[in-house]
Short mmCIF file of C-alpha atoms and ligand atoms in Angstrom, two decimals:
data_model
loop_
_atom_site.label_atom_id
_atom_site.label_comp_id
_atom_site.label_asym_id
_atom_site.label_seq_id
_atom_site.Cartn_x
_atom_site.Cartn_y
_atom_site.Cartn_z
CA UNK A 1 -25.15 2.70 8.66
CA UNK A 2 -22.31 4.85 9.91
CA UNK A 3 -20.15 3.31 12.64
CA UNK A 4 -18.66 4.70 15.76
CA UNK A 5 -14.56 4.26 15.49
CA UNK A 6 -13.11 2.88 19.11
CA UNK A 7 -9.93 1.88 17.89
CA UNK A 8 -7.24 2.15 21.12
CA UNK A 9 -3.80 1.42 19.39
CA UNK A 10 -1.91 -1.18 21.06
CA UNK A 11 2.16 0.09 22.19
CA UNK A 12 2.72 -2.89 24.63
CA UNK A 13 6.15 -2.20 24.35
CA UNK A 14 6.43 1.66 25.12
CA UNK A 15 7.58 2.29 21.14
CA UNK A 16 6.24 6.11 21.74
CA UNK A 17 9.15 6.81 23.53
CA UNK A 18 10.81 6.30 20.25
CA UNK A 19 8.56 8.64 18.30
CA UNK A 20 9.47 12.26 18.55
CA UNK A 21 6.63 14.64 18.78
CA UNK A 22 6.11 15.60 15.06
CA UNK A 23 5.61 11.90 14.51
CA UNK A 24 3.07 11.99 17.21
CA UNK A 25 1.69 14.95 16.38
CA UNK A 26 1.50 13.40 12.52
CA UNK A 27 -0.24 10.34 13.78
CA UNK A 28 -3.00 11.53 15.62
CA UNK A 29 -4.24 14.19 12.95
CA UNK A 30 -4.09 10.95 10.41
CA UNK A 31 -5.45 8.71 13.31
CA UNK A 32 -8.60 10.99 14.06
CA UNK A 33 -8.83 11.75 9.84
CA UNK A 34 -9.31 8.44 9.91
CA UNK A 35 -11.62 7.90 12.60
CA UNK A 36 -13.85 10.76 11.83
CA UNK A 37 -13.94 10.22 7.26
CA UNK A 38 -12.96 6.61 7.05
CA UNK A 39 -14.36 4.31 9.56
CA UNK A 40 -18.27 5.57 9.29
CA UNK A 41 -18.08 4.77 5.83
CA UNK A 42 -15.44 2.41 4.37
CA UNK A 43 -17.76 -0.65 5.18
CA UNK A 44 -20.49 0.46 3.15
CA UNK A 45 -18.24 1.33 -0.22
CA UNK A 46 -16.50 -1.87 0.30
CA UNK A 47 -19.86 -3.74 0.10
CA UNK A 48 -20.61 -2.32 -2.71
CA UNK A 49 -17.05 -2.22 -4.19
CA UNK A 50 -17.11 1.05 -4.88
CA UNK A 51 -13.94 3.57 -4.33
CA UNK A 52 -14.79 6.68 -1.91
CA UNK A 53 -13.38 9.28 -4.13
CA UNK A 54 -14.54 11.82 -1.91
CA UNK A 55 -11.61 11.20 0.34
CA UNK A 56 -8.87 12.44 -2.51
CA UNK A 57 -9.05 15.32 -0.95
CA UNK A 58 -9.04 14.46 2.79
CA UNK A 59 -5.96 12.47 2.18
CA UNK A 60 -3.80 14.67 0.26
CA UNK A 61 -4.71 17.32 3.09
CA UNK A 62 -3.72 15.26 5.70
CA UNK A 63 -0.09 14.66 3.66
CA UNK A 64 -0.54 11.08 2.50
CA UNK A 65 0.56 12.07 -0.85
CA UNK A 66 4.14 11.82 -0.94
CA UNK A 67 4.91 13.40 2.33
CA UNK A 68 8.87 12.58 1.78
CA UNK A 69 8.29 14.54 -1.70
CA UNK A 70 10.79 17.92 -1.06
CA UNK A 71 8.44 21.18 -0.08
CA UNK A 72 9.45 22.42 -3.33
CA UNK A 73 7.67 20.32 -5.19
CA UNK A 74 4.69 20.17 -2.90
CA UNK A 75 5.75 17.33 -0.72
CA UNK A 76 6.00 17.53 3.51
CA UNK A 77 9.69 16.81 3.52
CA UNK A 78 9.02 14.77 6.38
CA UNK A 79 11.33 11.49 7.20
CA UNK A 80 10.24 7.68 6.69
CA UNK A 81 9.33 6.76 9.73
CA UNK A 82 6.86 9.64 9.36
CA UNK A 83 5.61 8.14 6.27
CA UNK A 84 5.08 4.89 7.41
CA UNK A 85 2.93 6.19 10.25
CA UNK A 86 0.87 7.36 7.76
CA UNK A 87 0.69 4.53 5.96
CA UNK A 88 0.23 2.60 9.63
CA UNK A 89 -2.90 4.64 10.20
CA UNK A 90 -4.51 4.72 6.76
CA UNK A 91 -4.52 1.10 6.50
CA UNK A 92 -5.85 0.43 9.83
CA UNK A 93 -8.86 2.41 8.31
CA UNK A 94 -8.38 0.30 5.14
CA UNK A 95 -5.61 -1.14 2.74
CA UNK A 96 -7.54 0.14 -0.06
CA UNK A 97 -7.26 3.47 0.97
CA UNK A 98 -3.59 2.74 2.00
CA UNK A 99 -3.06 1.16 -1.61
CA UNK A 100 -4.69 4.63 -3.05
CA UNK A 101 -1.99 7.03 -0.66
CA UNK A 102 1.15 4.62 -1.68
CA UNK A 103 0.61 4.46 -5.52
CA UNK A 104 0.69 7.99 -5.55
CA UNK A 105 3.19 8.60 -3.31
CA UNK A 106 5.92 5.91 -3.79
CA UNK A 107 4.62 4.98 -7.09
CA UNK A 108 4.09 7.84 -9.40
CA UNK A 109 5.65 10.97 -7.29
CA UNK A 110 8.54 9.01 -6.49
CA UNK A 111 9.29 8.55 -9.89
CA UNK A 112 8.58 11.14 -11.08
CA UNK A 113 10.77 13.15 -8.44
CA UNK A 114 13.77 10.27 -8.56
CA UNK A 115 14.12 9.97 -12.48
CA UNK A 116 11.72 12.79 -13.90
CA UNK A 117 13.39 16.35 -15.30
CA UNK A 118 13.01 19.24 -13.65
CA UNK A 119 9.97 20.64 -16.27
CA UNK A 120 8.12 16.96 -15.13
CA UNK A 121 9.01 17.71 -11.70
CA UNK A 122 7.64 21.14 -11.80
CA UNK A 123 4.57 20.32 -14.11
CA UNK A 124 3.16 17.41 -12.10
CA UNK A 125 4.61 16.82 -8.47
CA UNK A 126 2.63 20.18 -6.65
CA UNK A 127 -0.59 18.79 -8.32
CA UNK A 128 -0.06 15.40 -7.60
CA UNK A 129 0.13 16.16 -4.13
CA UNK A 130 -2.97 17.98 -3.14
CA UNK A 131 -4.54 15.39 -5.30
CA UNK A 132 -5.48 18.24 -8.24
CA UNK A 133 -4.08 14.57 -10.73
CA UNK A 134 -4.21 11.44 -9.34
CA UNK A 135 -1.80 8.61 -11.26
CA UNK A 136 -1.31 4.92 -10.82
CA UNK A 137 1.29 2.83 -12.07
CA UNK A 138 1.87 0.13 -14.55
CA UNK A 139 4.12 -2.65 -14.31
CA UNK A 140 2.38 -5.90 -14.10
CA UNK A 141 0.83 -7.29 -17.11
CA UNK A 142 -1.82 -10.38 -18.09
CA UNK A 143 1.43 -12.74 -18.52
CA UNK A 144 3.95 -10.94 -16.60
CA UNK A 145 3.48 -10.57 -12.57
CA UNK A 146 6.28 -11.70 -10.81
CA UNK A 147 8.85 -11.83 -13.55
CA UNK A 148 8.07 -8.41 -15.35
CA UNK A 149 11.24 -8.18 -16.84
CA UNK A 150 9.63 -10.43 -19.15
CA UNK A 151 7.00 -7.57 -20.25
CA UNK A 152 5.81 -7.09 -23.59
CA UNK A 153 3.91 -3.25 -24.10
CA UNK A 154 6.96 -1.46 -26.08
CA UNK A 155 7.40 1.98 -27.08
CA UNK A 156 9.23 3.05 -30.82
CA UNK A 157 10.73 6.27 -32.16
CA UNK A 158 8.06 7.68 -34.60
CA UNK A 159 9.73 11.16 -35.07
CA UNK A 160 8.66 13.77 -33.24
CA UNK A 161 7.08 11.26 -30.51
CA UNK A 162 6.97 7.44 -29.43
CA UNK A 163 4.10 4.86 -30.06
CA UNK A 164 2.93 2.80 -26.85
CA UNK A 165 1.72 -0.77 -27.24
CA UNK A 166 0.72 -3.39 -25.21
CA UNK A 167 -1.18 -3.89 -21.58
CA UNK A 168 -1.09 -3.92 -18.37
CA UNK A 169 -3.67 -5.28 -15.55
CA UNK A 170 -4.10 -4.63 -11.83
CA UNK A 171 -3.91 -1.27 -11.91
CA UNK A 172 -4.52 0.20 -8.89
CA UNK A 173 -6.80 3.62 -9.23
CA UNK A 174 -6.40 3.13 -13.24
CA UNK A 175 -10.18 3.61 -13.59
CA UNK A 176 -10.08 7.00 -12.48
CA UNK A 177 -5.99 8.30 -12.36
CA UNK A 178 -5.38 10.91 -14.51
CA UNK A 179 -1.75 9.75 -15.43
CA UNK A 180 -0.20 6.66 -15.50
CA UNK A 181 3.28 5.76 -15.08
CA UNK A 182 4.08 3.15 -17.01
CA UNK A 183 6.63 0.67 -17.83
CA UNK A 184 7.84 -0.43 -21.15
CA UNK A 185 10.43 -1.25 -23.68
CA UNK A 186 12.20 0.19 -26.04
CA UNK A 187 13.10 -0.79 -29.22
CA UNK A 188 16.51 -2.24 -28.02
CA UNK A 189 14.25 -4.30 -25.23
CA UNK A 190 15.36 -1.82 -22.22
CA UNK A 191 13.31 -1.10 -20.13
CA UNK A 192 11.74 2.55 -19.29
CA UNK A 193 9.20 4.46 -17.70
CA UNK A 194 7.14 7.12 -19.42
CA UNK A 195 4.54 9.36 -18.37
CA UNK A 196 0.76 8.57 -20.43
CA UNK A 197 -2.01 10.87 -20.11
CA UNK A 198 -5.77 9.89 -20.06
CA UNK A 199 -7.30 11.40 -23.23
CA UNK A 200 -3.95 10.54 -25.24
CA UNK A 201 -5.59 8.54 -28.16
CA UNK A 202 -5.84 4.73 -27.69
CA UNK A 203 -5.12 4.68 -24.17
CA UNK A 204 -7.90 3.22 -22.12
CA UNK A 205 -8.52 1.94 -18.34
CA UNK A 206 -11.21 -0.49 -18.06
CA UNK A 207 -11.88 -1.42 -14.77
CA UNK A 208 -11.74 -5.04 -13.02
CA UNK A 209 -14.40 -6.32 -11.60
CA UNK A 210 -15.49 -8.94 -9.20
CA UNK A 211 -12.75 -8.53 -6.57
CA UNK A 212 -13.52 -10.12 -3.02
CA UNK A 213 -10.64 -7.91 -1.73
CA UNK A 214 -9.79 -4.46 -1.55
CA UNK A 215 -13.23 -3.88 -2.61
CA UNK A 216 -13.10 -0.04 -2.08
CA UNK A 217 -10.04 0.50 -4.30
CA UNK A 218 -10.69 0.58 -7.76
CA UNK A 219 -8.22 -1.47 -10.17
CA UNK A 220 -8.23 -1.39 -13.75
CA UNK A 221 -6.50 -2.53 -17.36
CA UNK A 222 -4.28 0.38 -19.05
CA UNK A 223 -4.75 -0.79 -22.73
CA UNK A 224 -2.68 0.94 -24.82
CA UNK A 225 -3.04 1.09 -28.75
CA UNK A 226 -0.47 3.04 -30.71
CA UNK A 227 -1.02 6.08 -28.28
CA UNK A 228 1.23 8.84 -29.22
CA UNK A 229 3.05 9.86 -26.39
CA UNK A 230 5.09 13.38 -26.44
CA UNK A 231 9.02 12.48 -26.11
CA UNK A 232 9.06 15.06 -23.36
CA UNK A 233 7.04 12.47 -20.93
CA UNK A 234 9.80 9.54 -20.96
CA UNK A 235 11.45 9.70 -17.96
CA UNK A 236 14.93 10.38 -18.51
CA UNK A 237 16.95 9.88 -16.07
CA UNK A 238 16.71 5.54 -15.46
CA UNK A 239 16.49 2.69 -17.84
CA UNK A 240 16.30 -0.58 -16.63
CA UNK A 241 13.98 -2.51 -14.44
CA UNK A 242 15.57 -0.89 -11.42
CA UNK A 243 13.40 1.82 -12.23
CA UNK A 244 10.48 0.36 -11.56
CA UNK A 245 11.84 -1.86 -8.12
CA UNK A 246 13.07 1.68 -6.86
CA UNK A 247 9.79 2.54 -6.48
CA UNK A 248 8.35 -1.20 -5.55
CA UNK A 249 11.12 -0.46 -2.74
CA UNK A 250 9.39 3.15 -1.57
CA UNK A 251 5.61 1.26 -1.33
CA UNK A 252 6.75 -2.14 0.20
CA UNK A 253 8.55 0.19 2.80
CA UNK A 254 5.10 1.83 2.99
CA UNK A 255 3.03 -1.57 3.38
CA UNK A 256 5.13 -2.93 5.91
CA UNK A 257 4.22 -0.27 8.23
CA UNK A 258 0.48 -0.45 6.93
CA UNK A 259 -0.11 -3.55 7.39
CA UNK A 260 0.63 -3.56 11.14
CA UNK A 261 -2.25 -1.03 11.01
CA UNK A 262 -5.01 -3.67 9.91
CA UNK A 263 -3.36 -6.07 12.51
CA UNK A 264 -3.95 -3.52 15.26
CA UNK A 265 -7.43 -2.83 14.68
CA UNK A 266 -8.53 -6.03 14.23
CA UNK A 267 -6.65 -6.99 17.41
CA UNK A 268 -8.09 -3.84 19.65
CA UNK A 269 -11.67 -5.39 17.94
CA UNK A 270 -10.97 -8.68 19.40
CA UNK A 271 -9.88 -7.84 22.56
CA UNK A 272 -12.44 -5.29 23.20
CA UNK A 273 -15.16 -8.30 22.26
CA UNK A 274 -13.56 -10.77 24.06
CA UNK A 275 -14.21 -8.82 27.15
CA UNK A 276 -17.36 -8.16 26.45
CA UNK A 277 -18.95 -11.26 24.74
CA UNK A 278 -20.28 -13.88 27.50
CA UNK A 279 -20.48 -17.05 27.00
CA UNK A 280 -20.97 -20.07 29.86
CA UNK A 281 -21.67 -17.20 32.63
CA UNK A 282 -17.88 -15.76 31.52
CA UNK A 283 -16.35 -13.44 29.13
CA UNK A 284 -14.66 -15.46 26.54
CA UNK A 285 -11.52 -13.54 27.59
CA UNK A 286 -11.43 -15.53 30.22
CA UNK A 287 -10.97 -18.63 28.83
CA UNK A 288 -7.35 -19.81 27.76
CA UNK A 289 -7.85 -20.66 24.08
CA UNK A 290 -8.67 -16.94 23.58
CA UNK A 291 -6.40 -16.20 25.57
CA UNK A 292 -3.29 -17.76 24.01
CA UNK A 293 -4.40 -15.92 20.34
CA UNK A 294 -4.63 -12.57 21.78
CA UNK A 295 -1.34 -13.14 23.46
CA UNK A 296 -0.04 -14.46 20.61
CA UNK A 297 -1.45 -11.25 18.36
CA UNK A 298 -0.06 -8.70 20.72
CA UNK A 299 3.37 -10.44 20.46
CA UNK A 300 3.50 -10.54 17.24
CA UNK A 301 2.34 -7.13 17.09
CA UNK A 302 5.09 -5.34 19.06
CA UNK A 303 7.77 -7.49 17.13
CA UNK A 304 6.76 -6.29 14.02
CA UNK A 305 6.55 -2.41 15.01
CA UNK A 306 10.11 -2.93 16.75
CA UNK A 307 10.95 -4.12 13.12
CA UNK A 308 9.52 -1.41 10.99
CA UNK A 309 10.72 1.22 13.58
CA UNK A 310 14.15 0.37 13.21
CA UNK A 311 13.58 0.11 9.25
CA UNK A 312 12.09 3.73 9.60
CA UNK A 313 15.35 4.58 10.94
CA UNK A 314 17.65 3.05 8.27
CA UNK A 315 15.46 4.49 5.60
CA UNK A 316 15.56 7.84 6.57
CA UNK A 317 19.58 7.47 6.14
CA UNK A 318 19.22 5.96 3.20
CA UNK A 319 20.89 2.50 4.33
CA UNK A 320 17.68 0.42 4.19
CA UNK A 321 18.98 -2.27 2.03
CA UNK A 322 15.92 -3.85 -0.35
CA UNK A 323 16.07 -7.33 1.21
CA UNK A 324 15.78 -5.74 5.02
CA UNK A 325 12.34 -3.54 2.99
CA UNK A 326 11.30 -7.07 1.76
CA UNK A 327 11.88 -8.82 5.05
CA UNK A 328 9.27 -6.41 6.47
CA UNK A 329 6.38 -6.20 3.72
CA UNK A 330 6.98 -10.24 4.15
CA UNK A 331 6.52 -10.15 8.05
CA UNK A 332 4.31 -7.63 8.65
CA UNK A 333 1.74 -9.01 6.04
CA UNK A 334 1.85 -12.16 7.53
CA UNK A 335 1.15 -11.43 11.01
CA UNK A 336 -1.38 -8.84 9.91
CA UNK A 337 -3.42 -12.19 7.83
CA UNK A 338 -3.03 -14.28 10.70
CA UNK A 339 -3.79 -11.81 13.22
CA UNK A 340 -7.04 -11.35 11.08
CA UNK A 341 -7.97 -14.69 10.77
CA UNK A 342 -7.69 -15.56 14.74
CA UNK A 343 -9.35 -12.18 15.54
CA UNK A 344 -12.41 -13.32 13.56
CA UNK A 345 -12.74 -16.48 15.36
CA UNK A 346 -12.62 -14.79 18.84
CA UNK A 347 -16.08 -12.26 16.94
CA UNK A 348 -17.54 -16.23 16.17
CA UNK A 349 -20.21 -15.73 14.09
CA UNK A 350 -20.30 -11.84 14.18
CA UNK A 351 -16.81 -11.76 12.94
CA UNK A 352 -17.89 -12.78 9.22
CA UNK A 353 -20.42 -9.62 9.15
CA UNK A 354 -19.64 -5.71 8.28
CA UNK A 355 -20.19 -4.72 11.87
CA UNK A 356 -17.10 -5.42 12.68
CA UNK A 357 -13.83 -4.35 10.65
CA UNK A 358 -11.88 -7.60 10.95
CA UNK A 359 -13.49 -9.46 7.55
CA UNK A 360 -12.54 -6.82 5.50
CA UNK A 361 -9.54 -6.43 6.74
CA UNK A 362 -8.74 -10.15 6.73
CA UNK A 363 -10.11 -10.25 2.94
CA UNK A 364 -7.84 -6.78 1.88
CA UNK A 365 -4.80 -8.43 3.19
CA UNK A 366 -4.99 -10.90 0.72
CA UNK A 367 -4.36 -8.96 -1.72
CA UNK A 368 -1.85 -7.27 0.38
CA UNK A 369 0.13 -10.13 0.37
CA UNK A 370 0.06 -10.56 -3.50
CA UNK A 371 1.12 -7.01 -4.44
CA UNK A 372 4.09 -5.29 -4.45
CA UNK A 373 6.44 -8.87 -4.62
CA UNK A 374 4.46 -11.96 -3.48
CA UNK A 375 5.60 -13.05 -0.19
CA UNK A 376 7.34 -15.97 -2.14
CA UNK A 377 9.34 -13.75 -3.90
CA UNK A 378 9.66 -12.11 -0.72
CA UNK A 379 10.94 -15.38 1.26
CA UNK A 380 13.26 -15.50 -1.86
CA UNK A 381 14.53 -12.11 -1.92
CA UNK A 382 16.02 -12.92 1.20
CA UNK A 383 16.86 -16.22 0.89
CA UNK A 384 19.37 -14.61 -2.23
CA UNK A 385 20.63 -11.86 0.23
CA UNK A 386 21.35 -14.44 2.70
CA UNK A 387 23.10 -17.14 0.38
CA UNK A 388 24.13 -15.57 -2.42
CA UNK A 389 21.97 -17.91 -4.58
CA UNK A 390 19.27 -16.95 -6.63
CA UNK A 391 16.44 -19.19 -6.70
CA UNK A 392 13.83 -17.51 -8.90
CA UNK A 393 14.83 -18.86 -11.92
C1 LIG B 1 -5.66 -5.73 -5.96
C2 LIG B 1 -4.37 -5.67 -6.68
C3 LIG B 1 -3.80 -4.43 -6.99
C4 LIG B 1 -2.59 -4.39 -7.72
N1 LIG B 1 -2.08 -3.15 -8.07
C5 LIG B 1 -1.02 -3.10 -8.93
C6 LIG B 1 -0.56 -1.85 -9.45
O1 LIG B 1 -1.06 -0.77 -9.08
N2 LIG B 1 0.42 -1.85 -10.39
C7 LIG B 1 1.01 -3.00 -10.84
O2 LIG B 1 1.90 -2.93 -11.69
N3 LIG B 1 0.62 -4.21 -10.34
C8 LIG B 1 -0.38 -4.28 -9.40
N4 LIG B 1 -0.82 -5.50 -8.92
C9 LIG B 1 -0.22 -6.72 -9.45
C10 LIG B 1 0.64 -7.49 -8.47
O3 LIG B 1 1.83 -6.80 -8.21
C11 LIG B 1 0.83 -8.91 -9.01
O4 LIG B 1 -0.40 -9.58 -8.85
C12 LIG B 1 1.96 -9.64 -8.34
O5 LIG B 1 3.20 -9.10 -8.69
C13 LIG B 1 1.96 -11.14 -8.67
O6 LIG B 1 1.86 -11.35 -10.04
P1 LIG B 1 0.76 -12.40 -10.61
O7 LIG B 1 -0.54 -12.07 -9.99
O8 LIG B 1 0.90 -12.40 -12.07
O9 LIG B 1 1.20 -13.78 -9.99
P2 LIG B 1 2.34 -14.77 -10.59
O10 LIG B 1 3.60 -14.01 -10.81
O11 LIG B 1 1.77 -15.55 -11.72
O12 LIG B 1 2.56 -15.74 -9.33
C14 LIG B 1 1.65 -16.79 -9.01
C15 LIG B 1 2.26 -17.62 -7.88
O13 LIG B 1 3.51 -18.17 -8.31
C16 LIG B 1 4.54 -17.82 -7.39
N5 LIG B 1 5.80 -17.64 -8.11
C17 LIG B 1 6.06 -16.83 -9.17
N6 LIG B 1 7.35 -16.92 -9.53
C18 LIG B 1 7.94 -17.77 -8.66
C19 LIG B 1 9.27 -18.27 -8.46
N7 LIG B 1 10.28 -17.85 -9.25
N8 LIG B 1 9.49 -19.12 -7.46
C20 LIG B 1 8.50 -19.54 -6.65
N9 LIG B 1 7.22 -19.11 -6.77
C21 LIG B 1 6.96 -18.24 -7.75
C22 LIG B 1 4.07 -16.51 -6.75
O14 LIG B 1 4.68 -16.32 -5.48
C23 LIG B 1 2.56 -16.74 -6.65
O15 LIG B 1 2.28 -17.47 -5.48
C24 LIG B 1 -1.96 -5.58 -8.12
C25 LIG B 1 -2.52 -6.81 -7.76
C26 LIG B 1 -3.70 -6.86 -7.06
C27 LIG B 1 -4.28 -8.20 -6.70
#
């Protein structure tokens, strides 16, 4: 059954002010995109886990696909803290359908544009971006998630092209992505990233099943089996595994704007039916224990988009520093999970059903909070930046 969108954003703090119009402008054409081809629907697909591909084209329309990208190469050109109001209102539609914008954007277009030569640049960005290809990107494998310098799949020198082996898993939009960016190493164990195309021999993408989270965003395996891959698709210009956390650094940006989008609708949802829901001849807004979480959501709230505006800022000029991106993705996922979980008390009983947004939302963000750098690795990231110790290993 399609469902009517009533979403009010919450700005308790006046942040508009701080918006100029173009970002204003951006975030109510992605705000009503999203109210208008998400919202009816997303419930239904995520019950039945199955990805909405019919929104590819909605969303590359309405710039989620690398909007930072130069126009040149089909991008917006727009700033970060444009971005991240994308990303803001996408994911208070969904964080699948966030997860879908930022792996294309920050994940294979970013690399692309950052290490890729000017005939990649050229032969994939303007497609990429009206969604023409669609790519996802492998880094993680079965025995390699956190640590994935450790990574196995390896690439040789057979001549006249290289031969990929190994696997990765997790794959966001691998079951249907026409490229893949992925990560491997070479036969002197450093590390690089190289462009695979589906129908290259001996590359498949099965797809992973039973996930109780992010339900409408297909994930997949990228097995790969002596597939021949053309020398012209390794990107040249970064070896390393800062290749890969250069882009990990573009999505985390990304999700710690998102994620402040599936806090805010699930708060505006439990406000709305706290103040409508009676219970002992009184709204349950009335009462102080409901009180005291929606007081405590709307705090947390507006110190979280005070964060991520000010990151916006420093990203734009290129001084966001990757501990200040982690210190956000680790923040902003947090208060989004526990804003969830509170907000679907205050529904009691109705909050564990698909009338209401805050379930699935509550259920995405765990996921959310696995991806893209635990938020252990997260806590640690800036536990190194503040001590100068590392205590990963
Ligand atoms: C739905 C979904 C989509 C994803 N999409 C992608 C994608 O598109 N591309 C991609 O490459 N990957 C993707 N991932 C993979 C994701 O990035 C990994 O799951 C993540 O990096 C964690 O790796 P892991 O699951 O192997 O957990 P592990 O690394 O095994 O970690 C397990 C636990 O141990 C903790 N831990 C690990 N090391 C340390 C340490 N040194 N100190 C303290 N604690 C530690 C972690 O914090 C975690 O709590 C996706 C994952 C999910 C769930």
């Amino acid at each position: 059954m399609a469902k009517t969108d009533l979403f009010e954003s919450p700005d308790y703090y006046q942040l508009d002010e701080l918006f100029t119009d173009e970002h204003k402008l951006i975030r109510k054409s992605v705000r009503d995109w999203v109210k208008k081809e998400v919202s009816p629907i997303i419930e239904d697909y995520a019950q039945r886990a199955e990805f909405p591909k019919h929104l590819l084209k909605g969303l590359a329309e309405i710039g989620a696909f690398g909007p930072t990208i130069p126009a040149e190469y089909g991008g917006l050109g727009l700033d970060y803290t444009a971005y991240g109001i994308i990303m803001q209102e996408i994911e208070r539609g969904d964080s699948g359908i966030r997860s879908t914008a930022s792996v294309q954007g920050s994940l294979v277009m970013y690399p692309i544009f950052a290490y890729g030569s000017e005939d990649q640049k050229m032969k994939y960005l303007p497609k990429l971006a009206t969604g023409e290809l669609m790519g996802c990107f492998g880094l993680t494998e079965p025995d390699h998630g956190s640590d994935p310098g450790g990574m196995t799949t390896n690439f040789k020198d057979a001549g006249d092209h290289y031969l990929l082996n190994g696997a990765k898993m997790w794959i966001s939009n691998a079951p249907f992505a026409d490229i893949a960016i992925v990560w491997a190493k070479n036969e002197q164990g450093k590390i690089q990233g190289l462009i695979v195309e589906r129908g290259m021999e001996g590359f498949s993408t099965p797809e992973t099943h039973n996930k109780w989270s992010l339900r409408a965003s297909a994930t997949g395996e990228l097995v790969f089996d002596n597939v021949k891959v053309p020398k012209e698709n390794l990107l040249p210009n970064v070896s390393g595994l800062k290749g890969p956390l250069g882009c990990l650094n573009q999505a985390r940006y990304g999700i710690a704007w998102g994620a402040i989008g599936a806090a805010m609708d699930c708060y505006d949802t439990a406000l709305r039916y706290a103040k409508e829901r009676k219970q002992f001849n009184k709204p349950i807004a009335a009462f102080q224990l409901q009180q005291k979480k929606l007081a405590e959501m709307i705090t947390e709230i507006t110190k979280a988009q005070l964060l991520v505006w000010r990151l916006g800022i420093l990203k734009s000029e290129n001084r966001a520093t990757p501990a200040q991106i982690s210190m956000a993705k680790r923040n902003s996922v947090e208060i989004a999970l526990n804003i969830a979980r509170e907000a679907r008390q205050i529904l009691g009983g109705m909050g564990i059903t698909g009338e209401y947004p805050v379930m699935r939302h509550m259920a995405n963000l765990e996921s959310v909070i696995t991806y893209e750098g635990t938020h252990d690795i997260h806590l640690l990231i800036t536990g190194l930046d503040i001590t100068g110790e590392e205590a990963f290993k």
